[in-house]
Amino acid sequence: MSGSPKHRLLLFDIDGTLLDTGGAGAGALLDAAEEVLGVLREDLPPLDLAGATDGGVIRKLFADAGQPLQPDRAEAYYASYLGHLQRRVRHDEFAGRLLGGVVDLLAQVGQEDRFSVGLLTGNIRRGAVIKLERFGIHGHFLDGGFGDDGEDRNHLGPVAVRRMAQATQRHFTPEQVIVIGDTPRDVACAHAMGARCLAVATGKFDHPSLQSLGAWRVEENLHDAARLIEAFAA
C-alpha cells in the first residue's frame, strides 16, 4: 500500500531521547570488557556513547584492549554485555528514568492513524528491548534499525525504513520520515537518507549546537505532545 503524503514515519532514538539508563548501559559495556577482554575499566579511555552504535563502541573497546575483534569473541562480548545490562536495569539501585513527556507523546502518536512509529538506534536489538521493556514502552514500536545492522549509524536509516515498510505495508518516501534524536549523529543520520530530524536537547548537546547542524526542528524536550504532533503532521 502506498503511503499518503501526510502519513509520517517517526523513528525514535533511545538513549538520551526516550530514556536515561543512569549509567547502566555504559556500566554493562565495561562489565563485559572486564569479563571477556580481561581489562580493568579504569585502564580504558572514556566511552564516547552519544549517538554511537554498539558495534562501533565494541570495536574501539577491543582495539583499546589490544585484541582482535573476531566473530566468536564479539559474540561472547555481546552475551556478557546483555547479561550485565539486564542485571543492572533490574537492580534495586537502578537510577534510570524515562525522559519528560515520552509516555504522553508515545501514547498520543500511537492513537493516530497518520503516524507509524519505529526505532532508529545504535543499540543492538536485544539491548534496545531490555531498556525499553524496563520502562514498559517497548510495545509502542513496530520495528526499526539497530546496532546489529551496521557500525555506521548513517546506514541504519534505510534499514529502519525498509523494515517499517514491511511491518506496515506502506511505502515511505524520505519526505515522510522524521528522525527524533538528541545527538549530532542523529541529525547526520536523518540527512544521509534525505529525512528530517527533530532534535531534542535532552542529552549532552544543547539547542544552539543541534540547530547549527541543520536539524529541521530543535526542542528542549518532548513535553508538549500536542505541539509536537502538529509539527510532525505539517
CSV table of C-alpha atoms in Angstrom, one decimal:
chain,number,residue,atom,x,y,z
A,1,MET,CA,0.0,0.0,0.0
A,2,SER,CA,1.3,3.4,-0.9
A,3,GLY,CA,1.6,5.9,2.0
A,4,SER,CA,-0.4,9.1,2.0
A,5,PRO,CA,1.9,12.2,1.7
A,6,LYS,CA,0.5,13.2,5.1
A,7,HIS,CA,1.4,9.9,6.8
A,8,ARG,CA,4.6,10.2,8.8
A,9,LEU,CA,7.1,7.6,9.8
A,10,LEU,CA,8.6,8.6,13.2
A,11,LEU,CA,11.9,6.9,14.0
A,12,PHE,CA,13.0,7.4,17.6
A,13,ASP,CA,16.5,7.2,19.1
A,14,ILE,CA,16.5,5.6,22.6
A,15,ASP,CA,19.3,6.8,24.9
A,16,GLY,CA,19.1,10.5,25.7
A,17,THR,CA,15.9,10.8,23.7
A,18,LEU,CA,13.4,8.5,25.3
A,19,LEU,CA,15.3,7.4,28.4
A,20,ASP,CA,18.4,7.7,30.5
A,21,THR,CA,19.7,4.4,32.0
A,22,GLY,CA,21.6,6.3,34.7
A,23,GLY,CA,24.9,4.7,33.7
A,24,ALA,CA,23.6,1.2,33.5
A,25,GLY,CA,24.3,0.9,29.7
A,26,ALA,CA,27.9,2.2,30.0
A,27,GLY,CA,28.4,0.1,33.1
A,28,ALA,CA,27.3,-3.1,31.3
A,29,LEU,CA,29.7,-2.4,28.4
A,30,LEU,CA,32.6,-2.0,30.8
A,31,ASP,CA,31.5,-5.1,32.9
A,32,ALA,CA,31.7,-7.1,29.7
A,33,ALA,CA,35.1,-5.6,28.8
A,34,GLU,CA,36.4,-6.8,32.2
A,35,GLU,CA,34.8,-10.2,31.9
A,36,VAL,CA,35.6,-11.0,28.3
A,37,LEU,CA,38.7,-8.9,27.5
A,38,GLY,CA,40.3,-9.1,30.9
A,39,VAL,CA,41.0,-5.4,31.2
A,40,LEU,CA,40.1,-3.1,34.0
A,41,ARG,CA,37.6,-0.3,33.3
A,42,GLU,CA,39.9,2.2,34.8
A,43,ASP,CA,42.6,1.3,32.2
A,44,LEU,CA,40.3,2.1,29.3
A,45,PRO,CA,39.7,5.5,27.7
A,46,PRO,CA,36.3,7.1,28.5
A,47,LEU,CA,33.4,5.7,26.3
A,48,ASP,CA,32.0,8.0,23.7
A,49,LEU,CA,28.4,6.8,23.5
A,50,ALA,CA,26.5,9.8,22.2
A,51,GLY,CA,24.8,8.6,19.0
A,52,ALA,CA,27.3,5.8,18.7
A,53,THR,CA,26.4,2.2,17.6
A,54,ASP,CA,27.2,-0.7,19.9
A,55,GLY,CA,29.3,-2.2,17.2
A,56,GLY,CA,31.4,0.8,16.9
A,57,VAL,CA,31.8,1.1,20.6
A,58,ILE,CA,32.8,-2.5,20.9
A,59,ARG,CA,35.3,-2.3,18.1
A,60,LYS,CA,37.0,0.5,19.9
A,61,LEU,CA,37.0,-1.4,23.2
A,62,PHE,CA,38.7,-4.4,21.5
A,63,ALA,CA,41.3,-2.0,19.9
A,64,ASP,CA,41.9,-0.2,23.2
A,65,ALA,CA,42.4,-3.6,24.9
A,66,GLY,CA,44.9,-4.6,22.1
A,67,GLN,CA,42.8,-7.6,21.0
A,68,PRO,CA,41.5,-8.5,17.5
A,69,LEU,CA,37.7,-8.3,17.0
A,70,GLN,CA,37.0,-11.9,16.0
A,71,PRO,CA,33.4,-13.1,15.5
A,72,ASP,CA,33.4,-15.6,18.4
A,73,ARG,CA,34.9,-13.1,20.7
A,74,ALA,CA,32.4,-10.5,19.7
A,75,GLU,CA,29.6,-13.0,20.3
A,76,ALA,CA,31.0,-13.7,23.8
A,77,TYR,CA,31.2,-10.0,24.4
A,78,TYR,CA,27.6,-9.3,23.4
A,79,ALA,CA,26.3,-12.2,25.5
A,80,SER,CA,28.2,-10.8,28.5
A,81,TYR,CA,27.0,-7.3,27.9
A,82,LEU,CA,23.4,-8.3,27.6
A,83,GLY,CA,23.5,-10.3,30.8
A,84,HIS,CA,25.1,-7.4,32.7
A,85,LEU,CA,22.6,-4.9,31.2
A,86,GLN,CA,19.7,-7.0,32.3
A,87,ARG,CA,21.1,-7.3,35.8
A,88,ARG,CA,21.8,-3.6,36.1
A,89,VAL,CA,18.5,-2.3,34.9
A,90,ARG,CA,16.7,-4.6,37.3
A,91,HIS,CA,18.9,-3.8,40.3
A,92,ASP,CA,17.3,-2.2,43.3
A,93,GLU,CA,19.7,0.8,42.9
A,94,PHE,CA,19.0,1.4,39.2
A,95,ALA,CA,19.0,5.1,38.7
A,96,GLY,CA,17.5,5.2,35.2
A,97,ARG,CA,14.4,7.2,34.2
A,98,LEU,CA,12.1,7.9,31.3
A,99,LEU,CA,12.6,11.4,30.0
A,100,GLY,CA,9.9,14.0,30.3
A,101,GLY,CA,6.9,13.9,28.0
A,102,VAL,CA,7.8,10.5,26.5
A,103,VAL,CA,4.9,8.5,27.8
A,104,ASP,CA,2.3,11.0,26.8
A,105,LEU,CA,3.8,11.6,23.3
A,106,LEU,CA,4.1,7.8,22.5
A,107,ALA,CA,0.5,7.3,23.7
A,108,GLN,CA,-0.8,10.1,21.6
A,109,VAL,CA,1.0,9.2,18.3
A,110,GLY,CA,0.0,5.6,18.9
A,111,GLN,CA,-3.6,6.6,18.7
A,112,GLU,CA,-3.2,8.4,15.4
A,113,ASP,CA,-3.6,6.6,12.1
A,114,ARG,CA,-1.4,9.2,10.4
A,115,PHE,CA,1.8,8.0,12.2
A,116,SER,CA,3.8,4.8,12.1
A,117,VAL,CA,6.3,4.6,15.0
A,118,GLY,CA,9.6,2.8,14.9
A,119,LEU,CA,13.2,2.9,16.3
A,120,LEU,CA,16.5,4.1,14.9
A,121,THR,CA,19.1,3.3,17.5
A,122,GLY,CA,22.7,2.3,17.9
A,123,ASN,CA,21.7,-0.3,20.4
A,124,ILE,CA,21.7,-3.9,19.3
A,125,ARG,CA,18.1,-5.1,19.1
A,126,ARG,CA,18.2,-7.2,22.3
A,127,GLY,CA,19.8,-4.3,24.2
A,128,ALA,CA,17.1,-2.0,23.0
A,129,VAL,CA,14.4,-4.4,24.1
A,130,ILE,CA,15.9,-4.7,27.6
A,131,LYS,CA,16.0,-0.9,28.0
A,132,LEU,CA,12.5,-0.3,26.6
A,133,GLU,CA,10.9,-3.2,28.5
A,134,ARG,CA,12.4,-1.9,31.7
A,135,PHE,CA,10.2,1.2,31.4
A,136,GLY,CA,7.2,-0.5,29.8
A,137,ILE,CA,7.3,1.3,26.4
A,138,HIS,CA,8.6,-1.4,24.1
A,139,GLY,CA,5.1,-2.1,22.7
A,140,HIS,CA,4.9,1.3,21.1
A,141,PHE,CA,7.5,0.4,18.4
A,142,LEU,CA,6.8,-1.9,15.4
A,143,ASP,CA,10.4,-2.4,14.3
A,144,GLY,CA,13.4,-0.3,13.3
A,145,GLY,CA,17.1,-0.1,12.6
A,146,PHE,CA,19.5,-1.3,15.3
A,147,GLY,CA,23.2,-1.5,16.0
A,148,ASP,CA,23.2,-5.1,14.8
A,149,ASP,CA,22.6,-3.8,11.3
A,150,GLY,CA,25.9,-1.9,11.0
A,151,GLU,CA,28.5,0.1,12.8
A,152,ASP,CA,27.9,3.3,10.7
A,153,ARG,CA,24.7,4.9,12.1
A,154,ASN,CA,24.1,6.5,8.7
A,155,HIS,CA,23.5,3.0,7.3
A,156,LEU,CA,20.8,2.2,9.8
A,157,GLY,CA,18.2,4.7,8.5
A,158,PRO,CA,17.4,2.8,5.2
A,159,VAL,CA,17.2,-0.4,7.2
A,160,ALA,CA,14.7,1.1,9.6
A,161,VAL,CA,12.5,2.5,6.8
A,162,ARG,CA,12.6,-0.9,4.9
A,163,ARG,CA,11.6,-2.8,8.0
A,164,MET,CA,8.8,-0.4,8.9
A,165,ALA,CA,7.5,-0.5,5.3
A,166,GLN,CA,7.3,-4.3,5.7
A,167,ALA,CA,5.6,-4.1,9.1
A,168,THR,CA,3.0,-1.5,8.0
A,169,GLN,CA,2.6,-2.4,4.3
A,170,ARG,CA,3.2,1.2,3.5
A,171,HIS,CA,5.8,2.9,1.2
A,172,PHE,CA,7.6,5.8,2.9
A,173,THR,CA,9.4,8.5,0.9
A,174,PRO,CA,12.2,10.4,2.6
A,175,GLU,CA,9.9,13.4,3.0
A,176,GLN,CA,7.6,11.3,5.2
A,177,VAL,CA,10.4,10.2,7.6
A,178,ILE,CA,11.2,12.1,10.8
A,179,VAL,CA,14.1,11.0,13.0
A,180,ILE,CA,13.8,12.0,16.6
A,181,GLY,CA,17.1,12.1,18.4
A,182,ASP,CA,19.4,14.1,20.7
A,183,THR,CA,22.9,14.0,19.1
A,184,PRO,CA,24.7,15.3,16.0
A,185,ARG,CA,24.8,11.7,14.8
A,186,ASP,CA,21.0,11.6,14.8
A,187,VAL,CA,20.9,14.7,12.7
A,188,ALA,CA,23.5,13.4,10.3
A,189,CYS,CA,21.7,10.0,10.0
A,190,ALA,CA,18.5,11.8,9.0
A,191,HIS,CA,20.3,13.9,6.5
A,192,ALA,CA,22.0,10.9,5.0
A,193,MET,CA,18.7,9.4,3.9
A,194,GLY,CA,17.0,12.7,3.0
A,195,ALA,CA,14.8,12.8,6.1
A,196,ARG,CA,14.1,15.4,8.6
A,197,CYS,CA,15.4,15.4,12.2
A,198,LEU,CA,13.6,16.7,15.2
A,199,ALA,CA,16.5,17.1,17.6
A,200,VAL,CA,15.9,17.3,21.4
A,201,ALA,CA,18.3,18.9,23.8
A,202,THR,CA,17.8,16.2,26.4
A,203,GLY,CA,21.2,14.7,26.1
A,204,LYS,CA,24.7,16.2,26.1
A,205,PHE,CA,24.1,18.7,23.3
A,206,ASP,CA,22.3,22.0,23.7
A,207,HIS,CA,19.8,23.7,21.5
A,208,PRO,CA,22.3,26.0,19.6
A,209,SER,CA,24.7,23.2,18.8
A,210,LEU,CA,21.9,21.0,17.4
A,211,GLN,CA,20.4,23.9,15.5
A,212,SER,CA,23.8,24.7,13.9
A,213,LEU,CA,23.9,21.2,12.4
A,214,GLY,CA,20.8,21.9,10.3
A,215,ALA,CA,18.2,20.0,12.3
A,216,TRP,CA,14.7,20.6,11.0
A,217,ARG,CA,13.5,21.5,14.4
A,218,VAL,CA,15.1,21.6,17.9
A,219,GLU,CA,13.1,21.2,21.1
A,220,GLU,CA,14.3,21.4,24.6
A,221,ASN,CA,12.3,18.3,25.5
A,222,LEU,CA,9.3,16.2,24.4
A,223,HIS,CA,6.8,17.6,26.9
A,224,ASP,CA,4.3,19.3,24.6
A,225,ALA,CA,2.8,16.4,22.8
A,226,ALA,CA,0.1,18.4,21.1
A,227,ARG,CA,2.5,20.9,19.6
A,228,LEU,CA,4.9,18.1,18.6
A,229,ILE,CA,2.2,16.2,16.8
A,230,GLU,CA,1.1,19.3,15.0
A,231,ALA,CA,4.7,19.7,13.8
A,232,PHE,CA,5.0,16.1,12.7
A,233,ALA,CA,1.8,16.3,10.7
A,234,ALA,CA,2.6,19.6,9.0
